[in-house]
Amino acid sequence: MNLLDDPWIPVQIDGSRTEVSGRDAILRATEIPQLIVDVPTMLPVLLRQFLLPLMLDALGVPRSAGEWKRWMRAFTDGSVLWSDERLTVERRVRDEWATAQRERLLRYFAERRGSFELFHSERPFAQVAGLRTASGDTKSTSLLIPSIASGNNVPLFSSRTGDDPLPLRPAEAARWLLHAQCWDTAAIKSGAVGDPQVKAGKTTGNPTGPLGQLGMTLPVGRTLAETLVLNVPVIHDGLSEKDVPQWRRDPWTPVWRSSQAKGLVELLTWQSRRIRLHTTDTDAGVRVTSVVLAAGDRLEPTPSFEPHTVWNVDPKPKKGAPPLRPRRHASGRAAWRGLDGLLALGEGGAKVQTSRQLEVLAEVLDEDYPLQVVTVGVEYGNQSAVVENVIADAIPLPVAALRNVTVRDAVIRIADQADQLARAANLLSADLRRAAGSEPLPWDKGQRPGDRLLHALDAATRRLLGKLQVRSDADAVEAVCAAWEQVAWRAAFDVVEPLLRDASPRQFVGVTDTHNGKDLTHCSPRAELSFRARVGQTLPLAAVALRRVEPQP
């Protein structure tokens, strides 16, 4: 199994799912609309651990914004970089550049082919040859797959136990091998022979894989080719000789260390675990049937040049603490509700800053480019030793919102309005419960009307973001925002109507209690009036439009 030559990367071509080799994934990138992954966490794995560093190591990085645009045009204009077809005279200059890049890739593939053997006896890809525990025990390949029960990680509805055999095709094993390097759970790992830090056959204090410590934010284009270029540094001083991918390092050993990444390529291919796949010959062919998974390198801390996360900014960090910390995604929160972070371009005094890659893309992309942003994260539980939830979403992100203050303020305001409407619906529910003589629901208990309202607003908000990708002038922004507010107004009252309709006569009369020496009556009419006032304050454009069409007394 050679990852350059043999099919293992799942893609969509001509509307059908298939697997292609690493070589074809790069050379045919303009033909591939997208990667097809079984779990959302696999998308950043294939991009970061293989495709992107492969391209960077072979071609280097653009030295200017102009050169980056040349890369993007070559990918966008259709098979310029990778096609063998003759190109028109008008594109001769670009063709010469593209041909040179293609030749560099083919030369790299030929020179480095031996580094991509998955089961090589001396330097297996992303593994340690001969890795073993003192007892010689191995574990089921389910250890590599978070959705399957293994050890302490026992998903609620898993139909397997950790000891059940799970033979994997080499292509599947390659994907889950890299997935473990990125997202593996923390806590105790098997102690490997040759690791001087093993105690009682184990290593403790292992953090999660490096992506598990981030809220992944990936820019995505219309094809795999565009996605790759969107994740290439726009302006870079060049890769240092020490900044190399894991497949160009000396053969890995059981010895691990805590250190910082020397550069972007090493960061992308960081080896957070020491792993060895074990195979068995079966009637169906070679299958990976067991694995040794031990402690790997610890990344301390997440470097500031990490391109794929939003940052929390601490202007006055404590001694020894970094001023920037990765911001993780929140469970149950749609990506558009975090637009304040995605669009925070590092203005002075800001408490959040967008990802490095989105920040630089704002300067070079055309305003009408249909940029998509994919967000992926993992919630761990019980000392990060188990996976509790995977968070994933994708939204259109208007490039104008990254450059145009008017558009940026508008989309951030809409996300804030949605949160305020949800809060108003929850306050109405709390007031109605008080009117019945009950206590409001705790914030983390039960189903709240605000959550239903946010769900109702989801489709309209995504449509709005899509419209702003093609129209970003002031009149269009105002018209789109006004239309969204009217949709939000209707949605808010549709969600709370059942609460008001089902209010009992007791709730209409209400309950009076004393607070700070004053009598206060809680009743359904007062609750409705308060809700209407909050909605009117939150949606001023819709309120004005409604007053225009309502008959005047």
PDB file of C-alpha atoms in Angstrom, residues 118-393:
ATOM      1  CA  LEU A 118       2.122   2.201   4.679  1.00  0.00           C
ATOM      2  CA  PHE A 119       3.592  -1.178   5.671  1.00  0.00           C
ATOM      3  CA  HIS A 120       7.306  -0.596   5.065  1.00  0.00           C
ATOM      4  CA  SER A 121       9.460  -2.747   7.347  1.00  0.00           C
ATOM      5  CA  GLU A 122      11.822   0.067   8.381  1.00  0.00           C
ATOM      6  CA  ARG A 123       9.904   3.344   7.938  1.00  0.00           C
ATOM      7  CA  PRO A 124       6.170   2.764   7.610  1.00  0.00           C
ATOM      8  CA  PHE A 125       4.251   5.959   6.864  1.00  0.00           C
ATOM      9  CA  ALA A 126       3.309   7.908  10.043  1.00  0.00           C
ATOM     10  CA  GLN A 127       4.331   4.928  12.206  1.00  0.00           C
ATOM     11  CA  VAL A 128       7.207   3.440  14.166  1.00  0.00           C
ATOM     12  CA  ALA A 129       8.682   0.219  12.800  1.00  0.00           C
ATOM     13  CA  GLY A 130       8.799  -2.527  15.405  1.00  0.00           C
ATOM     14  CA  LEU A 131       6.802  -0.565  17.985  1.00  0.00           C
ATOM     15  CA  ARG A 132       5.730  -2.934  20.757  1.00  0.00           C
ATOM     16  CA  THR A 133       4.773  -3.069  24.396  1.00  0.00           C
ATOM     17  CA  ALA A 134       6.703  -5.066  27.005  1.00  0.00           C
ATOM     18  CA  SER A 135       3.920  -7.648  27.115  1.00  0.00           C
ATOM     19  CA  GLY A 136       3.734  -7.853  23.338  1.00  0.00           C
ATOM     20  CA  ASP A 137       0.000  -7.162  23.436  1.00  0.00           C
ATOM     21  CA  THR A 138      -1.805  -5.316  20.672  1.00  0.00           C
ATOM     22  CA  LYS A 139      -5.283  -3.805  20.626  1.00  0.00           C
ATOM     23  CA  SER A 140      -8.195  -3.837  18.233  1.00  0.00           C
ATOM     24  CA  THR A 141      -8.180  -1.300  15.428  1.00  0.00           C
ATOM     25  CA  SER A 142     -11.310   0.139  17.078  1.00  0.00           C
ATOM     26  CA  LEU A 143      -8.821   2.093  19.198  1.00  0.00           C
ATOM     27  CA  LEU A 144      -8.286   4.334  16.155  1.00  0.00           C
ATOM     28  CA  ILE A 145     -11.991   5.081  15.615  1.00  0.00           C
ATOM     29  CA  PRO A 146     -13.680   7.351  18.222  1.00  0.00           C
ATOM     30  CA  SER A 147     -17.224   6.255  17.311  1.00  0.00           C
ATOM     31  CA  ILE A 148     -16.477   2.657  18.302  1.00  0.00           C
ATOM     32  CA  ALA A 149     -16.132   1.454  21.885  1.00  0.00           C
ATOM     33  CA  SER A 150     -12.533   1.059  23.015  1.00  0.00           C
ATOM     34  CA  GLY A 151     -11.085   1.276  26.519  1.00  0.00           C
ATOM     35  CA  ASN A 152     -12.654   4.170  28.428  1.00  0.00           C
ATOM     36  CA  ASN A 153     -14.186   5.591  25.256  1.00  0.00           C
ATOM     37  CA  VAL A 154     -17.577   3.860  25.118  1.00  0.00           C
ATOM     38  CA  PRO A 155     -20.117   5.618  22.885  1.00  0.00           C
ATOM     39  CA  LEU A 156     -23.696   5.233  24.111  1.00  0.00           C
ATOM     40  CA  PHE A 157     -25.033   3.401  21.066  1.00  0.00           C
ATOM     41  CA  SER A 158     -21.934   1.457  20.006  1.00  0.00           C
ATOM     42  CA  SER A 159     -22.769  -2.079  18.874  1.00  0.00           C
ATOM     43  CA  ARG A 160     -19.182  -3.258  19.430  1.00  0.00           C
ATOM     44  CA  THR A 161     -16.922  -3.771  22.400  1.00  0.00           C
ATOM     45  CA  GLY A 162     -13.282  -2.771  22.464  1.00  0.00           C
ATOM     46  CA  ASP A 163     -12.142  -6.384  21.996  1.00  0.00           C
ATOM     47  CA  ASP A 164     -14.249  -7.122  18.933  1.00  0.00           C
ATOM     48  CA  PRO A 165     -12.101  -7.676  15.818  1.00  0.00           C
ATOM     49  CA  LEU A 166     -12.449  -4.892  13.275  1.00  0.00           C
ATOM     50  CA  PRO A 167     -10.432  -5.697  10.159  1.00  0.00           C
ATOM     51  CA  LEU A 168      -9.760  -2.592   8.072  1.00  0.00           C
ATOM     52  CA  ARG A 169      -8.832  -2.320   4.435  1.00  0.00           C
ATOM     53  CA  PRO A 170      -5.421  -0.651   4.034  1.00  0.00           C
ATOM     54  CA  ALA A 171      -7.151   2.465   2.649  1.00  0.00           C
ATOM     55  CA  GLU A 172      -9.392   2.684   5.714  1.00  0.00           C
ATOM     56  CA  ALA A 173      -6.494   2.030   8.061  1.00  0.00           C
ATOM     57  CA  ALA A 174      -4.450   4.824   6.464  1.00  0.00           C
ATOM     58  CA  ARG A 175      -7.250   7.328   7.040  1.00  0.00           C
ATOM     59  CA  TRP A 176      -7.856   6.323  10.667  1.00  0.00           C
ATOM     60  CA  LEU A 177      -4.122   6.246  11.355  1.00  0.00           C
ATOM     61  CA  LEU A 178      -3.862   9.933  10.440  1.00  0.00           C
ATOM     62  CA  HIS A 179      -7.116  10.655  12.268  1.00  0.00           C
ATOM     63  CA  ALA A 180      -5.587   9.343  15.507  1.00  0.00           C
ATOM     64  CA  GLN A 181      -2.562  11.611  15.018  1.00  0.00           C
ATOM     65  CA  CYS A 182      -4.955  14.579  14.958  1.00  0.00           C
ATOM     66  CA  TRP A 183      -7.866  13.801  17.294  1.00  0.00           C
ATOM     67  CA  ASP A 184      -6.903  10.944  19.637  1.00  0.00           C
ATOM     68  CA  THR A 185      -8.210  11.099  23.194  1.00  0.00           C
ATOM     69  CA  ALA A 186      -5.961  12.034  26.115  1.00  0.00           C
ATOM     70  CA  ALA A 187      -4.990  10.212  29.326  1.00  0.00           C
ATOM     71  CA  ILE A 188      -3.104   6.906  29.686  1.00  0.00           C
ATOM     72  CA  LYS A 189      -1.412   5.285  26.674  1.00  0.00           C
ATOM     73  CA  SER A 190       0.415   1.999  26.295  1.00  0.00           C
ATOM     74  CA  GLY A 191       4.071   2.146  27.244  1.00  0.00           C
ATOM     75  CA  ALA A 192       6.353   1.288  24.333  1.00  0.00           C
ATOM     76  CA  VAL A 193       9.601  -0.610  24.672  1.00  0.00           C
ATOM     77  CA  GLY A 194      12.412   1.901  24.218  1.00  0.00           C
ATOM     78  CA  ASP A 195      10.501   4.846  25.664  1.00  0.00           C
ATOM     79  CA  PRO A 196      12.490   6.041  28.723  1.00  0.00           C
ATOM     80  CA  GLN A 197       9.433   7.830  30.149  1.00  0.00           C
ATOM     81  CA  VAL A 198       7.332   4.690  30.560  1.00  0.00           C
ATOM     82  CA  LYS A 199       6.249   3.910  34.129  1.00  0.00           C
ATOM     83  CA  ALA A 200       4.604   0.608  35.038  1.00  0.00           C
ATOM     84  CA  GLY A 201       4.048  -0.122  31.365  1.00  0.00           C
ATOM     85  CA  LYS A 202       2.174   3.122  30.699  1.00  0.00           C
ATOM     86  CA  THR A 203       2.613   6.806  29.917  1.00  0.00           C
ATOM     87  CA  THR A 204       0.365   9.345  31.616  1.00  0.00           C
ATOM     88  CA  GLY A 205      -0.448  13.017  31.124  1.00  0.00           C
ATOM     89  CA  ASN A 206      -0.929  12.671  27.371  1.00  0.00           C
ATOM     90  CA  PRO A 207      -2.940  15.551  25.865  1.00  0.00           C
ATOM     91  CA  THR A 208      -5.451  15.062  23.100  1.00  0.00           C
ATOM     92  CA  GLY A 209      -4.311  15.188  19.517  1.00  0.00           C
ATOM     93  CA  PRO A 210      -3.439  18.749  18.442  1.00  0.00           C
ATOM     94  CA  LEU A 211      -6.682  19.338  16.515  1.00  0.00           C
ATOM     95  CA  GLY A 212      -8.670  18.361  19.588  1.00  0.00           C
ATOM     96  CA  GLN A 213      -7.378  21.510  21.275  1.00  0.00           C
ATOM     97  CA  LEU A 214      -8.723  23.813  18.528  1.00  0.00           C
ATOM     98  CA  GLY A 215     -11.974  24.989  17.031  1.00  0.00           C
ATOM     99  CA  MET A 216     -11.059  24.093  13.456  1.00  0.00           C
ATOM    100  CA  THR A 217     -11.991  26.761  10.882  1.00  0.00           C
ATOM    101  CA  LEU A 218     -11.242  25.705   7.299  1.00  0.00           C
ATOM    102  CA  PRO A 219     -11.765  27.857   4.199  1.00  0.00           C
ATOM    103  CA  VAL A 220     -13.237  25.736   1.391  1.00  0.00           C
ATOM    104  CA  GLY A 221     -13.598  26.437  -2.326  1.00  0.00           C
ATOM    105  CA  ARG A 222     -15.636  25.067  -5.226  1.00  0.00           C
ATOM    106  CA  THR A 223     -13.151  22.288  -5.954  1.00  0.00           C
ATOM    107  CA  LEU A 224     -10.459  20.443  -4.078  1.00  0.00           C
ATOM    108  CA  ALA A 225      -7.904  22.452  -6.051  1.00  0.00           C
ATOM    109  CA  GLU A 226      -9.327  25.747  -4.831  1.00  0.00           C
ATOM    110  CA  THR A 227      -9.579  24.436  -1.278  1.00  0.00           C
ATOM    111  CA  LEU A 228      -5.897  23.549  -1.296  1.00  0.00           C
ATOM    112  CA  VAL A 229      -4.859  26.995  -2.532  1.00  0.00           C
ATOM    113  CA  LEU A 230      -7.209  28.701  -0.057  1.00  0.00           C
ATOM    114  CA  ASN A 231      -5.185  27.014   2.683  1.00  0.00           C
ATOM    115  CA  VAL A 232      -1.772  27.897   1.254  1.00  0.00           C
ATOM    116  CA  PRO A 233      -0.116  30.835   3.076  1.00  0.00           C
ATOM    117  CA  VAL A 234      -0.711  34.019   1.107  1.00  0.00           C
ATOM    118  CA  ILE A 235       2.499  35.728   2.186  1.00  0.00           C
ATOM    119  CA  HIS A 236       5.365  33.679   3.600  1.00  0.00           C
ATOM    120  CA  ASP A 237       9.099  34.122   3.970  1.00  0.00           C
ATOM    121  CA  GLY A 238       9.652  30.607   2.686  1.00  0.00           C
ATOM    122  CA  LEU A 239       9.965  27.233   4.387  1.00  0.00           C
ATOM    123  CA  SER A 240      13.115  26.683   6.411  1.00  0.00           C
ATOM    124  CA  GLU A 241      15.288  23.625   5.878  1.00  0.00           C
ATOM    125  CA  LYS A 242      14.196  22.345   9.297  1.00  0.00           C
ATOM    126  CA  ASP A 243      10.497  22.718   8.526  1.00  0.00           C
ATOM    127  CA  VAL A 244       9.786  19.372   6.871  1.00  0.00           C
ATOM    128  CA  PRO A 245       6.821  16.951   6.881  1.00  0.00           C
ATOM    129  CA  GLN A 246       6.937  13.852   9.040  1.00  0.00           C
ATOM    130  CA  TRP A 247       7.714  11.591   6.052  1.00  0.00           C
ATOM    131  CA  ARG A 248      11.029  13.416   5.492  1.00  0.00           C
ATOM    132  CA  ARG A 249      12.186  12.994   9.076  1.00  0.00           C
ATOM    133  CA  ASP A 250      14.538  10.255  10.253  1.00  0.00           C
ATOM    134  CA  PRO A 251      12.700   7.006  11.011  1.00  0.00           C
ATOM    135  CA  TRP A 252      10.507   7.455  14.060  1.00  0.00           C
ATOM    136  CA  THR A 253      11.412   5.762  17.340  1.00  0.00           C
ATOM    137  CA  PRO A 254       9.404   5.152  20.546  1.00  0.00           C
ATOM    138  CA  VAL A 255      11.119   8.177  22.120  1.00  0.00           C
ATOM    139  CA  TRP A 256       8.879  11.269  22.207  1.00  0.00           C
ATOM    140  CA  ARG A 257       9.390  14.837  23.328  1.00  0.00           C
ATOM    141  CA  SER A 258       7.579  18.051  24.233  1.00  0.00           C
ATOM    142  CA  SER A 259       8.502  20.863  21.857  1.00  0.00           C
ATOM    143  CA  GLN A 260       7.346  23.600  19.548  1.00  0.00           C
ATOM    144  CA  ALA A 261       6.747  23.186  15.831  1.00  0.00           C
ATOM    145  CA  LYS A 262       9.604  24.538  13.701  1.00  0.00           C
ATOM    146  CA  GLY A 263       7.213  25.767  11.029  1.00  0.00           C
ATOM    147  CA  LEU A 264       3.926  25.306   9.239  1.00  0.00           C
ATOM    148  CA  VAL A 265       4.676  21.999   7.489  1.00  0.00           C
ATOM    149  CA  GLU A 266       5.878  20.312  10.683  1.00  0.00           C
ATOM    150  CA  LEU A 267       2.802  21.634  12.479  1.00  0.00           C
ATOM    151  CA  LEU A 268       0.455  20.211   9.845  1.00  0.00           C
ATOM    152  CA  THR A 269       2.036  16.743  10.073  1.00  0.00           C
ATOM    153  CA  TRP A 270       2.649  16.715  13.836  1.00  0.00           C
ATOM    154  CA  GLN A 271       3.033  13.163  15.196  1.00  0.00           C
ATOM    155  CA  SER A 272       1.136  13.242  18.484  1.00  0.00           C
ATOM    156  CA  ARG A 273       1.165   9.435  18.801  1.00  0.00           C
ATOM    157  CA  ARG A 274       3.551   6.573  18.122  1.00  0.00           C
ATOM    158  CA  ILE A 275       1.576   3.936  16.217  1.00  0.00           C
ATOM    159  CA  ARG A 276       2.162   0.633  14.490  1.00  0.00           C
ATOM    160  CA  LEU A 277      -0.430  -1.139  12.342  1.00  0.00           C
ATOM    161  CA  HIS A 278      -0.443  -4.954  12.250  1.00  0.00           C
ATOM    162  CA  THR A 279      -1.757  -6.820   9.221  1.00  0.00           C
ATOM    163  CA  THR A 280      -3.171 -10.249   8.425  1.00  0.00           C
ATOM    164  CA  ASP A 281      -3.588 -11.960   5.060  1.00  0.00           C
ATOM    165  CA  THR A 282      -7.234 -12.896   4.507  1.00  0.00           C
ATOM    166  CA  ASP A 283      -9.277 -14.295   1.620  1.00  0.00           C
ATOM    167  CA  ALA A 284     -10.330 -10.702   0.868  1.00  0.00           C
ATOM    168  CA  GLY A 285      -6.722  -9.484   0.842  1.00  0.00           C
ATOM    169  CA  VAL A 286      -4.491  -7.769   3.376  1.00  0.00           C
ATOM    170  CA  ARG A 287      -6.382  -6.410   6.387  1.00  0.00           C
ATOM    171  CA  VAL A 288      -5.205  -4.334   9.342  1.00  0.00           C
ATOM    172  CA  THR A 289      -6.428  -6.267  12.382  1.00  0.00           C
ATOM    173  CA  SER A 290      -4.630  -4.788  15.395  1.00  0.00           C
ATOM    174  CA  VAL A 291      -2.610  -1.785  16.467  1.00  0.00           C
ATOM    175  CA  VAL A 292      -0.114  -0.514  19.033  1.00  0.00           C
ATOM    176  CA  LEU A 293      -0.806   3.080  20.042  1.00  0.00           C
ATOM    177  CA  ALA A 294       1.616   4.824  22.404  1.00  0.00           C
ATOM    178  CA  ALA A 295       2.528   8.355  23.493  1.00  0.00           C
ATOM    179  CA  GLY A 296       3.818  10.748  20.850  1.00  0.00           C
ATOM    180  CA  ASP A 297       5.208  14.264  20.640  1.00  0.00           C
ATOM    181  CA  ARG A 298       3.483  16.929  22.721  1.00  0.00           C
ATOM    182  CA  LEU A 299       2.926  20.300  21.091  1.00  0.00           C
ATOM    183  CA  GLU A 300       3.549  23.047  23.639  1.00  0.00           C
ATOM    184  CA  PRO A 301       1.908  25.437  23.147  1.00  0.00           C
ATOM    185  CA  THR A 302      -0.277  25.814  20.049  1.00  0.00           C
ATOM    186  CA  PRO A 303       1.874  28.148  17.929  1.00  0.00           C
ATOM    187  CA  SER A 304       0.600  31.561  16.938  1.00  0.00           C
ATOM    188  CA  PHE A 305       1.089  30.672  13.251  1.00  0.00           C
ATOM    189  CA  GLU A 306      -1.574  27.934  13.497  1.00  0.00           C
ATOM    190  CA  PRO A 307      -3.736  28.879  10.483  1.00  0.00           C
ATOM    191  CA  HIS A 308      -7.030  27.114  11.225  1.00  0.00           C
ATOM    192  CA  THR A 309      -8.471  28.354  14.494  1.00  0.00           C
ATOM    193  CA  VAL A 310     -10.109  31.467  15.904  1.00  0.00           C
ATOM    194  CA  TRP A 311      -8.248  32.937  18.874  1.00  0.00           C
ATOM    195  CA  ASN A 312      -9.231  34.289  22.265  1.00  0.00           C
ATOM    196  CA  VAL A 313      -7.075  37.336  22.964  1.00  0.00           C
ATOM    197  CA  ASP A 314      -5.755  38.127  26.439  1.00  0.00           C
ATOM    198  CA  PRO A 315      -4.230  41.647  26.363  1.00  0.00           C
ATOM    199  CA  LYS A 316      -2.653  41.113  29.802  1.00  0.00           C
ATOM    200  CA  PRO A 317      -1.732  37.428  30.045  1.00  0.00           C
ATOM    201  CA  LYS A 318      -0.387  35.976  33.232  1.00  0.00           C
ATOM    202  CA  LYS A 319       3.312  35.254  33.433  1.00  0.00           C
ATOM    203  CA  GLY A 320       4.141  32.335  31.183  1.00  0.00           C
ATOM    204  CA  ALA A 321       0.709  32.298  29.556  1.00  0.00           C
ATOM    205  CA  PRO A 322       0.389  33.036  25.819  1.00  0.00           C
ATOM    206  CA  PRO A 323      -1.617  36.117  24.770  1.00  0.00           C
ATOM    207  CA  LEU A 324      -3.525  34.012  22.214  1.00  0.00           C
ATOM    208  CA  ARG A 325      -5.427  30.841  23.045  1.00  0.00           C
ATOM    209  CA  PRO A 326      -7.368  28.708  20.552  1.00  0.00           C
ATOM    210  CA  ARG A 327     -11.113  29.222  20.758  1.00  0.00           C
ATOM    211  CA  ARG A 328     -13.120  26.010  20.710  1.00  0.00           C
ATOM    212  CA  HIS A 329     -16.539  25.565  19.160  1.00  0.00           C
ATOM    213  CA  ALA A 330     -19.621  25.328  21.374  1.00  0.00           C
ATOM    214  CA  SER A 331     -21.923  22.333  21.116  1.00  0.00           C
ATOM    215  CA  GLY A 332     -25.341  23.067  19.650  1.00  0.00           C
ATOM    216  CA  ARG A 333     -24.260  26.452  18.291  1.00  0.00           C
ATOM    217  CA  ALA A 334     -24.476  26.978  14.533  1.00  0.00           C
ATOM    218  CA  ALA A 335     -21.352  28.389  12.907  1.00  0.00           C
ATOM    219  CA  TRP A 336     -23.115  31.619  11.851  1.00  0.00           C
ATOM    220  CA  ARG A 337     -23.675  32.435  15.530  1.00  0.00           C
ATOM    221  CA  GLY A 338     -19.896  32.733  15.845  1.00  0.00           C
ATOM    222  CA  LEU A 339     -19.529  35.274  13.050  1.00  0.00           C
ATOM    223  CA  ASP A 340     -18.102  37.796  15.507  1.00  0.00           C
ATOM    224  CA  GLY A 341     -15.055  35.553  15.835  1.00  0.00           C
ATOM    225  CA  LEU A 342     -14.778  34.647  12.144  1.00  0.00           C
ATOM    226  CA  LEU A 343     -14.835  38.329  11.182  1.00  0.00           C
ATOM    227  CA  ALA A 344     -12.632  39.721  13.969  1.00  0.00           C
ATOM    228  CA  LEU A 345      -9.609  40.981  12.051  1.00  0.00           C
ATOM    229  CA  GLY A 346      -7.400  41.799  15.028  1.00  0.00           C
ATOM    230  CA  GLU A 347      -8.485  45.362  15.734  1.00  0.00           C
ATOM    231  CA  GLY A 348      -6.928  46.882  18.832  1.00  0.00           C
ATOM    232  CA  GLY A 349      -8.523  45.833  22.098  1.00  0.00           C
ATOM    233  CA  ALA A 350     -10.552  42.980  20.568  1.00  0.00           C
ATOM    234  CA  LYS A 351     -11.059  39.914  22.752  1.00  0.00           C
ATOM    235  CA  VAL A 352     -11.245  37.555  19.793  1.00  0.00           C
ATOM    236  CA  GLN A 353      -9.312  37.280  16.539  1.00  0.00           C
ATOM    237  CA  THR A 354     -10.152  35.355  13.412  1.00  0.00           C
ATOM    238  CA  SER A 355      -7.990  32.569  12.009  1.00  0.00           C
ATOM    239  CA  ARG A 356      -4.692  33.546  10.383  1.00  0.00           C
ATOM    240  CA  GLN A 357      -5.767  32.149   7.044  1.00  0.00           C
ATOM    241  CA  LEU A 358      -9.093  33.977   6.879  1.00  0.00           C
ATOM    242  CA  GLU A 359      -7.368  37.199   7.875  1.00  0.00           C
ATOM    243  CA  VAL A 360      -4.992  37.126   4.915  1.00  0.00           C
ATOM    244  CA  LEU A 361      -7.580  35.799   2.464  1.00  0.00           C
ATOM    245  CA  ALA A 362      -9.564  38.956   3.121  1.00  0.00           C
ATOM    246  CA  GLU A 363      -6.875  40.921   1.279  1.00  0.00           C
ATOM    247  CA  VAL A 364      -6.535  38.814  -1.857  1.00  0.00           C
ATOM    248  CA  LEU A 365      -9.879  37.219  -2.744  1.00  0.00           C
ATOM    249  CA  ASP A 366     -12.385  38.903  -5.019  1.00  0.00           C
ATOM    250  CA  GLU A 367     -15.454  40.127  -3.124  1.00  0.00           C
ATOM    251  CA  ASP A 368     -17.778  37.883  -5.127  1.00  0.00           C
ATOM    252  CA  TYR A 369     -15.744  34.710  -4.548  1.00  0.00           C
ATOM    253  CA  PRO A 370     -18.087  32.016  -3.094  1.00  0.00           C
ATOM    254  CA  LEU A 371     -16.016  31.265  -0.003  1.00  0.00           C
ATOM    255  CA  GLN A 372     -17.273  28.565   2.354  1.00  0.00           C
ATOM    256  CA  VAL A 373     -16.047  28.006   5.893  1.00  0.00           C
ATOM    257  CA  VAL A 374     -16.181  24.568   7.510  1.00  0.00           C
ATOM    258  CA  THR A 375     -16.006  24.432  11.298  1.00  0.00           C
ATOM    259  CA  VAL A 376     -15.086  21.203  13.088  1.00  0.00           C
ATOM    260  CA  GLY A 377     -14.406  20.433  16.731  1.00  0.00           C
ATOM    261  CA  VAL A 378     -14.555  17.655  19.301  1.00  0.00           C
ATOM    262  CA  GLU A 379     -15.933  17.810  22.827  1.00  0.00           C
ATOM    263  CA  TYR A 380     -14.072  15.475  25.164  1.00  0.00           C
ATOM    264  CA  GLY A 381     -15.249  14.320  28.563  1.00  0.00           C
ATOM    265  CA  ASN A 382     -13.888  12.615  31.691  1.00  0.00           C
ATOM    266  CA  GLN A 383     -10.396  14.164  31.644  1.00  0.00           C
ATOM    267  CA  SER A 384     -10.485  14.234  27.818  1.00  0.00           C
ATOM    268  CA  ALA A 385     -10.259  10.440  27.785  1.00  0.00           C
ATOM    269  CA  VAL A 386     -13.556   9.984  25.924  1.00  0.00           C
ATOM    270  CA  VAL A 387     -15.232  11.646  22.950  1.00  0.00           C
ATOM    271  CA  GLU A 388     -18.619  13.060  23.909  1.00  0.00           C
ATOM    272  CA  ASN A 389     -19.580  15.007  20.813  1.00  0.00           C
ATOM    273  CA  VAL A 390     -18.409  16.088  17.375  1.00  0.00           C
ATOM    274  CA  ILE A 391     -19.290  19.634  16.331  1.00  0.00           C
ATOM    275  CA  ALA A 392     -19.394  20.416  12.619  1.00  0.00           C
ATOM    276  CA  ASP A 393     -20.990  23.005  10.374  1.00  0.00           C
TER     277      ASP A 393
END
